[in-house]
mmCIF file of C-alpha atoms and ligand atoms in Angstrom:
data_model
loop_
_atom_site.group_PDB
_atom_site.id
_atom_site.type_symbol
_atom_site.label_atom_id
_atom_site.label_comp_id
_atom_site.label_asym_id
_atom_site.label_seq_id
_atom_site.Cartn_x
_atom_site.Cartn_y
_atom_site.Cartn_z
ATOM 1 C CA MET A 1 21.088 188.116 339.596
ATOM 2 C CA LYS A 2 20.817 185.582 336.780
ATOM 3 C CA ASN A 3 21.440 181.967 337.835
ATOM 4 C CA VAL A 4 24.261 180.675 335.628
ATOM 5 C CA LYS A 5 23.962 177.123 334.315
ATOM 6 C CA VAL A 6 27.411 175.511 334.321
ATOM 7 C CA CYS A 7 28.651 172.244 332.809
ATOM 8 C CA VAL A 8 32.104 170.748 333.302
ATOM 9 C CA ILE A 9 34.126 168.628 330.861
ATOM 10 C CA GLY A 10 36.913 166.625 332.487
ATOM 11 C CA ALA A 11 36.673 165.040 335.940
ATOM 12 C CA GLY A 12 40.408 164.824 336.646
ATOM 13 C CA GLY A 13 42.857 166.399 339.070
ATOM 14 C CA ILE A 14 42.267 170.119 338.490
ATOM 15 C CA SER A 15 38.495 169.660 338.413
ATOM 16 C CA ASN A 16 38.480 167.876 341.753
ATOM 17 C CA SER A 17 41.060 169.930 343.602
ATOM 18 C CA VAL A 18 40.330 173.535 342.634
ATOM 19 C CA HIS A 19 37.528 174.276 340.140
ATOM 20 C CA LEU A 20 34.672 172.258 341.606
ATOM 21 C CA PRO A 21 35.447 173.454 345.177
ATOM 22 C CA SER A 22 35.541 177.040 343.835
ATOM 23 C CA LEU A 23 32.284 176.672 341.902
ATOM 24 C CA ARG A 24 30.635 175.161 344.987
ATOM 25 C CA ASP A 25 31.547 178.360 346.883
ATOM 26 C CA ILE A 26 30.095 180.761 344.290
ATOM 27 C CA ASP A 27 26.477 181.904 344.692
ATOM 28 C CA GLY A 28 24.005 181.870 341.818
ATOM 29 C CA ILE A 29 25.399 178.841 339.991
ATOM 30 C CA ASN A 30 23.504 175.800 338.822
ATOM 31 C CA LEU A 31 26.197 173.127 338.496
ATOM 32 C CA ALA A 32 24.126 171.055 336.073
ATOM 33 C CA ALA A 33 26.332 168.297 334.651
ATOM 34 C CA ILE A 34 29.826 166.854 334.442
ATOM 35 C CA CYS A 35 31.275 164.820 331.582
ATOM 36 C CA ASP A 36 34.264 162.507 331.426
ATOM 37 C CA VAL A 37 35.095 159.772 328.925
ATOM 38 C CA ILE A 38 35.702 157.575 331.980
ATOM 39 C CA PRO A 39 32.196 157.256 333.504
ATOM 40 C CA GLU A 40 33.353 156.392 337.062
ATOM 41 C CA LYS A 41 35.374 159.614 337.229
ATOM 42 C CA ALA A 42 32.341 161.716 336.284
ATOM 43 C CA ARG A 43 30.125 159.788 338.725
ATOM 44 C CA LYS A 44 32.603 160.152 341.588
ATOM 45 C CA LEU A 45 32.846 163.940 341.253
ATOM 46 C CA ALA A 46 29.094 164.291 340.611
ATOM 47 C CA GLU A 47 28.472 162.598 343.944
ATOM 48 C CA LYS A 48 31.155 164.608 345.780
ATOM 49 C CA PHE A 49 29.964 167.991 344.468
ATOM 50 C CA ALA A 50 26.218 167.292 344.210
ATOM 51 C CA ILE A 51 26.047 167.565 340.404
ATOM 52 C CA SER A 52 22.797 166.107 339.062
ATOM 53 C CA GLU A 53 23.784 164.717 335.658
ATOM 54 C CA THR A 54 26.800 162.842 334.278
ATOM 55 C CA TYR A 55 27.802 162.227 330.670
ATOM 56 C CA THR A 56 30.562 160.464 328.747
ATOM 57 C CA ASN A 57 29.878 162.384 325.527
ATOM 58 C CA TYR A 58 30.140 166.169 325.749
ATOM 59 C CA HIS A 59 28.220 166.732 322.479
ATOM 60 C CA GLU A 60 25.236 165.015 324.048
ATOM 61 C CA MET A 61 25.661 167.085 327.218
ATOM 62 C CA LEU A 62 25.703 170.366 325.266
ATOM 63 C CA VAL A 63 22.501 169.421 323.380
ATOM 64 C CA ASN A 64 20.632 168.161 326.445
ATOM 65 C CA GLU A 65 21.740 170.705 329.027
ATOM 66 C CA LYS A 66 22.096 173.899 326.937
ATOM 67 C CA PRO A 67 24.433 175.438 329.540
ATOM 68 C CA ASP A 68 25.316 179.144 329.751
ATOM 69 C CA CYS A 69 28.952 178.187 330.074
ATOM 70 C CA VAL A 70 31.321 175.240 330.146
ATOM 71 C CA PHE A 71 34.562 174.602 332.026
ATOM 72 C CA VAL A 72 36.916 172.608 329.777
ATOM 73 C CA LEU A 73 39.320 170.879 332.188
ATOM 74 C CA VAL A 74 40.932 168.216 330.030
ATOM 75 C CA GLN A 75 44.519 167.415 329.014
ATOM 76 C CA PRO A 76 46.219 170.221 327.012
ATOM 77 C CA ASP A 77 46.068 168.380 323.677
ATOM 78 C CA GLN A 78 42.276 167.902 324.043
ATOM 79 C CA ILE A 79 41.374 171.497 324.869
ATOM 80 C CA PHE A 80 41.323 173.078 321.402
ATOM 81 C CA ARG A 81 38.664 170.911 319.737
ATOM 82 C CA ILE A 82 36.379 170.802 322.771
ATOM 83 C CA ALA A 83 36.574 174.595 323.257
ATOM 84 C CA MET A 84 35.704 175.085 319.567
ATOM 85 C CA ASP A 85 32.717 172.731 319.808
ATOM 86 C CA CYS A 86 31.443 174.470 322.946
ATOM 87 C CA MET A 87 31.667 177.950 321.408
ATOM 88 C CA ASN A 88 29.970 176.695 318.255
ATOM 89 C CA ALA A 89 27.206 175.287 320.445
ATOM 90 C CA GLY A 90 26.670 178.838 321.775
ATOM 91 C CA THR A 91 28.217 178.693 325.251
ATOM 92 C CA ASP A 92 30.834 180.830 326.968
ATOM 93 C CA VAL A 93 33.937 178.806 327.756
ATOM 94 C CA PHE A 94 36.607 178.595 330.419
ATOM 95 C CA ILE A 95 39.619 176.555 329.321
ATOM 96 C CA GLU A 96 42.509 175.482 331.453
ATOM 97 C CA LYS A 97 45.940 176.619 330.310
ATOM 98 C CA PRO A 98 47.696 176.508 327.949
ATOM 99 C CA ALA A 99 45.545 178.392 325.437
ATOM 100 C CA GLY A 100 46.053 175.628 322.885
ATOM 101 C CA ILE A 101 49.334 173.756 322.591
ATOM 102 C CA THR A 102 50.665 175.949 319.767
ATOM 103 C CA LEU A 103 50.571 179.641 318.961
ATOM 104 C CA PHE A 104 48.590 178.685 315.847
ATOM 105 C CA GLN A 105 45.876 177.137 318.030
ATOM 106 C CA SER A 106 45.811 180.226 320.308
ATOM 107 C CA GLU A 107 45.319 182.488 317.293
ATOM 108 C CA SER A 108 42.518 180.248 315.995
ATOM 109 C CA LEU A 109 40.836 180.357 319.413
ATOM 110 C CA VAL A 110 40.939 184.172 319.421
ATOM 111 C CA ARG A 111 39.264 184.293 315.995
ATOM 112 C CA ALA A 112 36.694 181.660 316.985
ATOM 113 C CA SER A 113 35.670 183.460 320.177
ATOM 114 C CA LYS A 114 35.310 186.703 318.231
ATOM 115 C CA ASP A 115 33.274 185.042 315.445
ATOM 116 C CA ALA A 116 31.043 183.213 317.908
ATOM 117 C CA GLY A 117 30.739 186.295 320.148
ATOM 118 C CA ARG A 118 31.544 184.176 323.198
ATOM 119 C CA ILE A 119 33.663 184.765 326.304
ATOM 120 C CA LEU A 120 36.733 182.530 326.223
ATOM 121 C CA GLN A 121 38.742 182.719 329.428
ATOM 122 C CA VAL A 122 42.035 180.890 330.006
ATOM 123 C CA GLY A 123 43.016 179.483 333.407
ATOM 124 C CA MET A 124 45.981 181.783 334.057
ATOM 125 C CA ASN A 125 45.227 181.716 337.771
ATOM 126 C CA ARG A 126 48.453 183.410 338.909
ATOM 127 C CA ARG A 127 47.048 186.759 337.716
ATOM 128 C CA TYR A 128 44.150 186.336 340.125
ATOM 129 C CA ILE A 129 46.122 185.318 343.228
ATOM 130 C CA PRO A 130 44.962 187.899 345.811
ATOM 131 C CA LEU A 131 48.574 188.214 347.075
ATOM 132 C CA ILE A 132 49.883 189.018 343.591
ATOM 133 C CA GLN A 133 47.066 191.496 342.964
ATOM 134 C CA ALA A 134 47.845 193.246 346.284
ATOM 135 C CA VAL A 135 51.616 193.373 345.727
ATOM 136 C CA VAL A 136 51.360 194.657 342.155
ATOM 137 C CA LYS A 137 48.887 197.333 343.293
ATOM 138 C CA ARG A 138 51.177 198.417 346.165
ATOM 139 C CA MET A 139 54.233 198.489 343.881
ATOM 140 C CA ARG A 140 52.382 200.635 341.350
ATOM 141 C CA GLU A 141 51.517 203.090 344.162
ATOM 142 C CA MET A 142 55.193 203.389 345.132
ATOM 143 C CA THR A 143 57.144 203.133 341.890
ATOM 144 C CA THR A 144 57.191 202.529 338.163
ATOM 145 C CA ILE A 145 58.037 198.882 337.619
ATOM 146 C CA THR A 146 61.112 198.642 335.364
ATOM 147 C CA GLN A 147 62.244 195.062 335.923
ATOM 148 C CA ILE A 148 60.407 191.766 336.457
ATOM 149 C CA GLU A 149 61.730 188.310 337.145
ATOM 150 C CA GLY A 150 59.696 185.111 336.962
ATOM 151 C CA CYS A 151 61.007 181.788 338.194
ATOM 152 C CA PHE A 152 59.309 178.385 337.880
ATOM 153 C CA VAL A 153 61.495 175.360 338.559
ATOM 154 C CA LYS A 154 60.507 171.799 339.426
ATOM 155 C CA HIS A 155 61.902 168.312 339.560
ATOM 156 C CA GLY A 156 60.072 166.215 336.996
ATOM 157 C CA ASP A 157 59.417 165.234 333.428
ATOM 158 C CA ALA A 158 59.379 168.166 330.985
ATOM 159 C CA ALA A 159 57.380 166.149 328.436
ATOM 160 C CA PHE A 160 54.001 167.091 329.890
ATOM 161 C CA TYR A 161 50.840 164.938 329.768
ATOM 162 C CA ASN A 162 52.443 161.877 328.100
ATOM 163 C CA GLY A 163 54.532 164.114 325.890
ATOM 164 C CA CYS A 164 51.689 166.027 324.222
ATOM 165 C CA ALA A 165 53.612 169.282 324.700
ATOM 166 C CA SER A 166 56.589 170.792 326.481
ATOM 167 C CA ALA A 167 56.603 171.945 330.108
ATOM 168 C CA PHE A 168 57.550 175.341 328.678
ATOM 169 C CA VAL A 169 54.144 175.784 327.042
ATOM 170 C CA CYS A 170 52.122 173.743 329.552
ATOM 171 C CA ASP A 171 53.653 175.026 332.796
ATOM 172 C CA THR A 172 56.305 177.766 332.477
ATOM 173 C CA ILE A 173 53.531 179.678 330.694
ATOM 174 C CA HIS A 174 52.281 180.703 334.174
ATOM 175 C CA ALA A 175 55.505 182.675 334.778
ATOM 176 C CA ILE A 176 55.556 184.010 331.201
ATOM 177 C CA ASP A 177 51.951 185.171 331.576
ATOM 178 C CA ILE A 178 52.813 187.244 334.655
ATOM 179 C CA LEU A 179 55.751 188.863 332.819
ATOM 180 C CA SER A 180 53.449 189.652 329.897
ATOM 181 C CA TRP A 181 50.657 191.009 332.109
ATOM 182 C CA ILE A 182 52.868 193.265 334.250
ATOM 183 C CA ALA A 183 55.086 194.496 331.381
ATOM 184 C CA ASN A 184 51.975 195.192 329.288
ATOM 185 C CA SER A 185 54.131 195.590 326.183
ATOM 186 C CA GLU A 186 55.464 193.571 323.278
ATOM 187 C CA PRO A 187 58.967 192.056 323.420
ATOM 188 C CA ALA A 188 61.644 194.066 321.597
ATOM 189 C CA ASN A 189 64.587 191.745 322.147
ATOM 190 C CA ALA A 190 65.530 188.595 324.041
ATOM 191 C CA ALA A 191 68.387 186.198 324.574
ATOM 192 C CA THR A 192 67.542 182.679 325.672
ATOM 193 C CA VAL A 193 69.701 179.757 326.730
ATOM 194 C CA ILE A 194 67.960 176.389 326.442
ATOM 195 C CA SER A 195 69.341 173.127 327.810
ATOM 196 C CA CYS A 196 68.505 169.482 328.142
ATOM 197 C CA VAL A 197 69.548 167.875 331.438
ATOM 198 C CA ASN A 198 68.792 164.196 332.299
ATOM 199 C CA SER A 199 65.970 164.342 329.782
ATOM 200 C CA PRO A 200 65.085 163.242 326.250
ATOM 201 C CA VAL A 201 63.543 166.696 325.678
ATOM 202 C CA GLU A 202 64.668 170.243 326.436
ATOM 203 C CA ASN A 203 63.918 171.094 330.027
ATOM 204 C CA ALA A 204 65.683 174.333 331.056
ATOM 205 C CA TRP A 205 64.909 177.775 329.646
ATOM 206 C CA ASN A 206 66.653 180.912 330.931
ATOM 207 C CA SER A 207 65.955 184.162 329.146
ATOM 208 C CA VAL A 208 66.543 187.910 329.389
ATOM 209 C CA ILE A 209 63.911 190.008 327.645
ATOM 210 C CA ARG A 210 63.546 193.709 326.858
ATOM 211 C CA PHE A 211 60.048 194.986 326.137
ATOM 212 C CA GLU A 212 59.232 197.842 323.743
ATOM 213 C CA ASN A 213 58.335 200.092 326.703
ATOM 214 C CA GLY A 214 61.822 199.584 328.201
ATOM 215 C CA ILE A 215 60.848 197.114 330.933
ATOM 216 C CA GLN A 216 63.410 194.351 331.385
ATOM 217 C CA ALA A 217 62.476 190.807 332.373
ATOM 218 C CA VAL A 218 64.223 187.628 333.367
ATOM 219 C CA LEU A 219 62.639 184.206 333.030
ATOM 220 C CA LYS A 220 64.106 181.181 334.810
ATOM 221 C CA ALA A 221 62.664 177.710 334.236
ATOM 222 C CA ASN A 222 64.241 174.322 334.862
ATOM 223 C CA TYR A 223 62.586 170.912 335.345
ATOM 224 C CA GLN A 224 65.619 169.106 336.858
ATOM 225 C CA THR A 225 66.114 170.941 340.151
ATOM 226 C CA GLY A 226 65.635 170.339 343.870
ATOM 227 C CA GLY A 227 61.888 170.785 343.552
ATOM 228 C CA ARG A 228 59.066 173.223 342.942
ATOM 229 C CA VAL A 229 60.065 176.856 343.418
ATOM 230 C CA HIS A 230 57.832 179.568 342.000
ATOM 231 C CA THR A 231 58.787 183.189 342.636
ATOM 232 C CA PHE A 232 58.559 186.650 341.148
ATOM 233 C CA GLU A 233 60.607 189.806 341.687
ATOM 234 C CA LEU A 234 59.404 193.272 340.721
ATOM 235 C CA HIS A 235 61.742 196.269 340.827
ATOM 236 C CA GLY A 236 61.488 199.986 340.248
ATOM 237 C CA PRO A 237 63.138 203.094 341.685
ATOM 238 C CA ASN A 238 62.742 202.958 345.504
ATOM 239 C CA ALA A 239 60.800 199.686 345.689
ATOM 240 C CA SER A 240 61.389 195.966 345.193
ATOM 241 C CA ALA A 241 58.886 193.151 345.706
ATOM 242 C CA TYR A 242 59.845 189.535 346.366
ATOM 243 C CA ILE A 243 56.898 187.200 345.851
ATOM 244 C CA ASN A 244 57.114 183.593 346.968
ATOM 245 C CA ILE A 245 54.302 181.359 345.724
ATOM 246 C CA GLY A 246 56.170 178.097 346.155
ATOM 247 C CA PHE A 247 59.235 176.709 347.873
ATOM 248 C CA GLY A 248 58.778 172.948 347.841
ATOM 249 C CA GLY A 249 55.159 173.400 348.897
ATOM 250 C CA GLU A 250 52.532 176.034 348.375
ATOM 251 C CA ALA A 251 53.931 179.215 349.922
ATOM 252 C CA CYS A 252 51.996 182.430 349.403
ATOM 253 C CA GLU A 253 53.840 185.412 350.851
ATOM 254 C CA ALA A 254 55.692 188.505 349.745
ATOM 255 C CA THR A 255 58.023 191.212 351.001
ATOM 256 C CA ILE A 256 58.438 194.718 349.663
ATOM 257 C CA LEU A 257 61.668 196.583 350.352
ATOM 258 C CA HIS A 258 61.063 200.310 350.107
ATOM 259 C CA CYS A 259 63.858 202.912 350.131
ATOM 260 C CA THR A 260 62.622 205.901 352.145
ATOM 261 C CA GLY A 261 65.554 208.309 351.901
ATOM 262 C CA ILE A 262 69.261 207.692 351.556
ATOM 263 C CA GLY A 263 70.102 204.754 349.285
ATOM 264 C CA THR A 264 72.671 202.048 350.036
ATOM 265 C CA PHE A 265 76.257 202.476 348.780
ATOM 266 C CA SER A 266 78.052 199.866 350.858
ATOM 267 C CA LEU A 267 76.735 198.142 353.949
ATOM 268 C CA SER A 268 80.246 197.693 355.355
ATOM 269 C CA ALA A 269 81.601 201.161 354.480
ATOM 270 C CA ALA A 270 78.633 203.480 354.948
ATOM 271 C CA GLY A 271 75.943 201.338 356.554
ATOM 272 C CA SER A 272 72.512 200.596 355.209
ATOM 273 C CA GLY A 273 70.373 203.327 353.703
ATOM 274 C CA ASP A 274 66.877 204.237 354.849
ATOM 275 C CA PHE A 275 64.309 201.563 354.164
ATOM 276 C CA VAL A 276 61.125 199.932 355.366
ATOM 277 C CA ILE A 277 60.004 196.359 354.828
ATOM 278 C CA GLU A 278 56.359 195.488 354.240
ATOM 279 C CA LYS A 279 55.252 191.890 354.583
ATOM 280 C CA PHE A 280 52.260 190.315 352.836
ATOM 281 C CA ASP A 281 50.556 187.082 353.859
ATOM 282 C CA GLY A 282 48.650 185.599 350.901
ATOM 283 C CA LYS A 283 46.289 183.547 353.066
ATOM 284 C CA GLU A 284 45.385 186.573 355.185
ATOM 285 C CA ILE A 285 44.755 188.670 352.063
ATOM 286 C CA ALA A 286 42.564 185.910 350.564
ATOM 287 C CA LYS A 287 40.883 185.423 353.987
ATOM 288 C CA SER A 288 41.355 181.680 353.576
ATOM 289 C CA ASP A 289 43.934 178.982 354.111
ATOM 290 C CA LYS A 290 42.331 176.828 351.395
ATOM 291 C CA TYR A 291 44.698 176.429 348.432
ATOM 292 C CA TYR A 292 41.990 176.920 345.803
ATOM 293 C CA ARG A 293 41.016 180.228 347.443
ATOM 294 C CA TYR A 294 44.398 181.815 348.157
ATOM 295 C CA TYR A 295 46.035 180.599 344.912
ATOM 296 C CA GLY A 296 43.744 182.435 342.480
ATOM 297 C CA TYR A 297 41.473 179.616 341.305
ATOM 298 C CA TYR A 298 38.378 180.828 343.135
ATOM 299 C CA ASP A 299 38.934 184.403 341.948
ATOM 300 C CA GLU A 300 39.406 183.373 338.308
ATOM 301 C CA ASP A 301 36.194 181.347 338.455
ATOM 302 C CA VAL A 302 34.328 184.274 340.056
ATOM 303 C CA ALA A 303 35.684 186.507 337.264
ATOM 304 C CA PHE A 304 34.542 184.062 334.592
ATOM 305 C CA ILE A 305 31.017 183.717 335.988
ATOM 306 C CA GLY A 306 30.900 187.533 336.232
ATOM 307 C CA SER A 307 31.880 187.794 332.566
ATOM 308 C CA VAL A 308 29.212 185.257 331.588
ATOM 309 C CA ARG A 309 26.674 187.484 333.353
ATOM 310 C CA THR A 310 27.865 190.829 331.970
ATOM 311 C CA GLY A 311 29.520 189.915 328.664
ATOM 312 C CA GLU A 312 32.599 191.901 329.723
ATOM 313 C CA LYS A 313 35.981 190.370 328.922
ATOM 314 C CA PRO A 314 37.871 188.958 331.927
ATOM 315 C CA LEU A 315 41.492 189.708 332.902
ATOM 316 C CA SER A 316 42.678 186.432 331.387
ATOM 317 C CA ASP A 317 40.604 186.587 328.244
ATOM 318 C CA ILE A 318 41.954 184.546 325.312
ATOM 319 C CA THR A 319 43.487 187.688 323.738
ATOM 320 C CA ALA A 320 45.641 188.232 326.861
ATOM 321 C CA SER A 321 46.702 184.585 326.706
ATOM 322 C CA LEU A 322 47.544 184.953 323.023
ATOM 323 C CA ARG A 323 49.952 187.740 324.012
ATOM 324 C CA SER A 324 51.584 185.393 326.548
ATOM 325 C CA MET A 325 51.815 182.589 323.980
ATOM 326 C CA ARG A 326 53.435 185.069 321.554
ATOM 327 C CA LEU A 327 55.950 185.988 324.254
ATOM 328 C CA ALA A 328 56.645 182.275 324.845
ATOM 329 C CA GLU A 329 57.310 181.827 321.118
ATOM 330 C CA TYR A 330 59.498 184.953 321.065
ATOM 331 C CA ILE A 331 61.591 183.627 323.969
ATOM 332 C CA LEU A 332 62.080 180.289 322.187
ATOM 333 C CA THR A 333 62.975 181.832 318.849
ATOM 334 C CA HIS A 334 65.546 184.192 320.425
ATOM 335 C CA ARG A 335 67.765 181.344 321.455
ATOM 336 C CA ILE A 336 71.509 182.053 321.649
HETATM 337 N N1 LIG B 1 46.214 176.281 336.305
HETATM 338 C C1 LIG B 1 46.894 175.350 336.938
HETATM 339 O O1 LIG B 1 47.569 175.614 337.920
HETATM 340 C C2 LIG B 1 46.834 173.926 336.438
HETATM 341 C C3 LIG B 1 47.346 172.890 337.216
HETATM 342 C C4 LIG B 1 47.222 171.575 336.745
HETATM 343 C C5 LIG B 1 46.615 171.320 335.529
HETATM 344 N N2 LIG B 1 46.155 172.370 334.784
HETATM 345 C C6 LIG B 1 45.519 172.143 333.471
HETATM 346 O O2 LIG B 1 44.277 171.478 333.683
HETATM 347 C C7 LIG B 1 43.989 170.589 332.603
HETATM 348 C C8 LIG B 1 43.608 169.233 333.169
HETATM 349 O O3 LIG B 1 44.687 168.736 333.909
HETATM 350 P P1 LIG B 1 44.513 167.544 334.949
HETATM 351 O O4 LIG B 1 45.829 167.396 335.593
HETATM 352 O O5 LIG B 1 43.297 167.734 335.749
HETATM 353 O O6 LIG B 1 44.306 166.329 333.930
HETATM 354 P P2 LIG B 1 43.686 164.892 334.247
HETATM 355 O O7 LIG B 1 44.290 163.956 333.277
HETATM 356 O O8 LIG B 1 43.786 164.584 335.701
HETATM 357 O O9 LIG B 1 42.133 165.091 333.914
HETATM 358 C C9 LIG B 1 41.656 165.308 332.624
HETATM 359 C C10 LIG B 1 40.329 164.551 332.492
HETATM 360 O O10 LIG B 1 39.723 164.901 331.260
HETATM 361 C C11 LIG B 1 39.097 163.740 330.756
HETATM 362 N N3 LIG B 1 38.857 163.903 329.313
HETATM 363 C C12 LIG B 1 39.799 163.941 328.336
HETATM 364 N N4 LIG B 1 39.206 164.086 327.131
HETATM 365 C C13 LIG B 1 37.868 164.150 327.361
HETATM 366 C C14 LIG B 1 36.737 164.282 326.520
HETATM 367 N N5 LIG B 1 36.841 164.382 325.195
HETATM 368 N N6 LIG B 1 35.514 164.313 327.096
HETATM 369 C C15 LIG B 1 35.374 164.199 328.438
HETATM 370 N N7 LIG B 1 36.424 164.058 329.288
HETATM 371 C C16 LIG B 1 37.657 164.024 328.756
HETATM 372 C C17 LIG B 1 40.037 162.617 331.109
HETATM 373 O O11 LIG B 1 39.424 161.349 331.077
HETATM 374 C C18 LIG B 1 40.491 163.030 332.495
HETATM 375 O O12 LIG B 1 39.677 162.475 333.510
HETATM 376 C C19 LIG B 1 45.255 170.588 331.728
HETATM 377 O O13 LIG B 1 45.011 171.344 330.579
HETATM 378 C C20 LIG B 1 46.335 171.241 332.562
HETATM 379 O O14 LIG B 1 47.258 171.989 331.805
HETATM 380 C C21 LIG B 1 46.226 173.658 335.231
#
């Protein structure tokens, strides 16, 4: 197995909490260097994760280190240029979400990765959460999914990263990406209500979407609520999945309700129908109670390193993220 030489750009929160711990756990990696414009931040993480070299200039790092791949873990408005420079320097690239702060940037990134012949993976970690993978697989065994709901609400500022872009593109995109991935179709119609509550910028987006293949979806996002709640519902004839990946904290559990015979007309008049309930524990499925392992970050990094080795496109390749960014744009432009 080829040893993969990895460099990291950005020694901030996401680097420290999930990507460097994940990379430390993956075999066959040479974590060669880390770069941050603030030298102490690079030094601190280099020491913590036993990375040999630190840089403040990523151009210099690319020339000196000649890595196989680079993780670009910087603020959303910085990602585009750095990803371009890395691909032009001949490396495969992992970028954190969003895939550029505009649809225009996402489209340019798709063309650039194609022209450079490089893997460009986007950090849409929800797709890789072992719990979500298991629930979607089980649902597909039992039914045809016809309806999906994604909810991401928080209490905070919707002008993300000093106002470089909206929470809708920087954060709600996680929920939109799951709708896009599971529906696996283009939007045919949508109706979106957008509001602005206690905020100088819009901060609540509620939308109903119909995809070309007939799947219906509901998106609920609001950044002035009681706190972080992140859930998904999947429905189809005979089966419904309720996925909870956040209620205040970092929940990771799901329940599937499966109709096994007679359906329910009225609980009070005719009693409940025939059903079974299956419960899923995300930490058990991931075989870890570490957040970076049960919340999809480790698995997305494993997938990326695998793609660097094989050249095969990963699940959250830039083209998949472009589809999610197009859906985001569609939701916004179908405002009522
Ligand atoms: N997938 C997720 O669940 C998730 C969660 C949080 C953040 N993110 C994404 O991760 C990215 C980073 O977020 P964060 O919260 O860690 O940010 P952060 O501000 O904590 O860290 C970013 C770091 O990048 C450095 N940096 C910026 N420009 C640089 C440059 N040109 N060269 C070298 N270093 C540079 C900054 O100095 C900073 O230390 C964002 O794009 C964000 O959207 C993803």
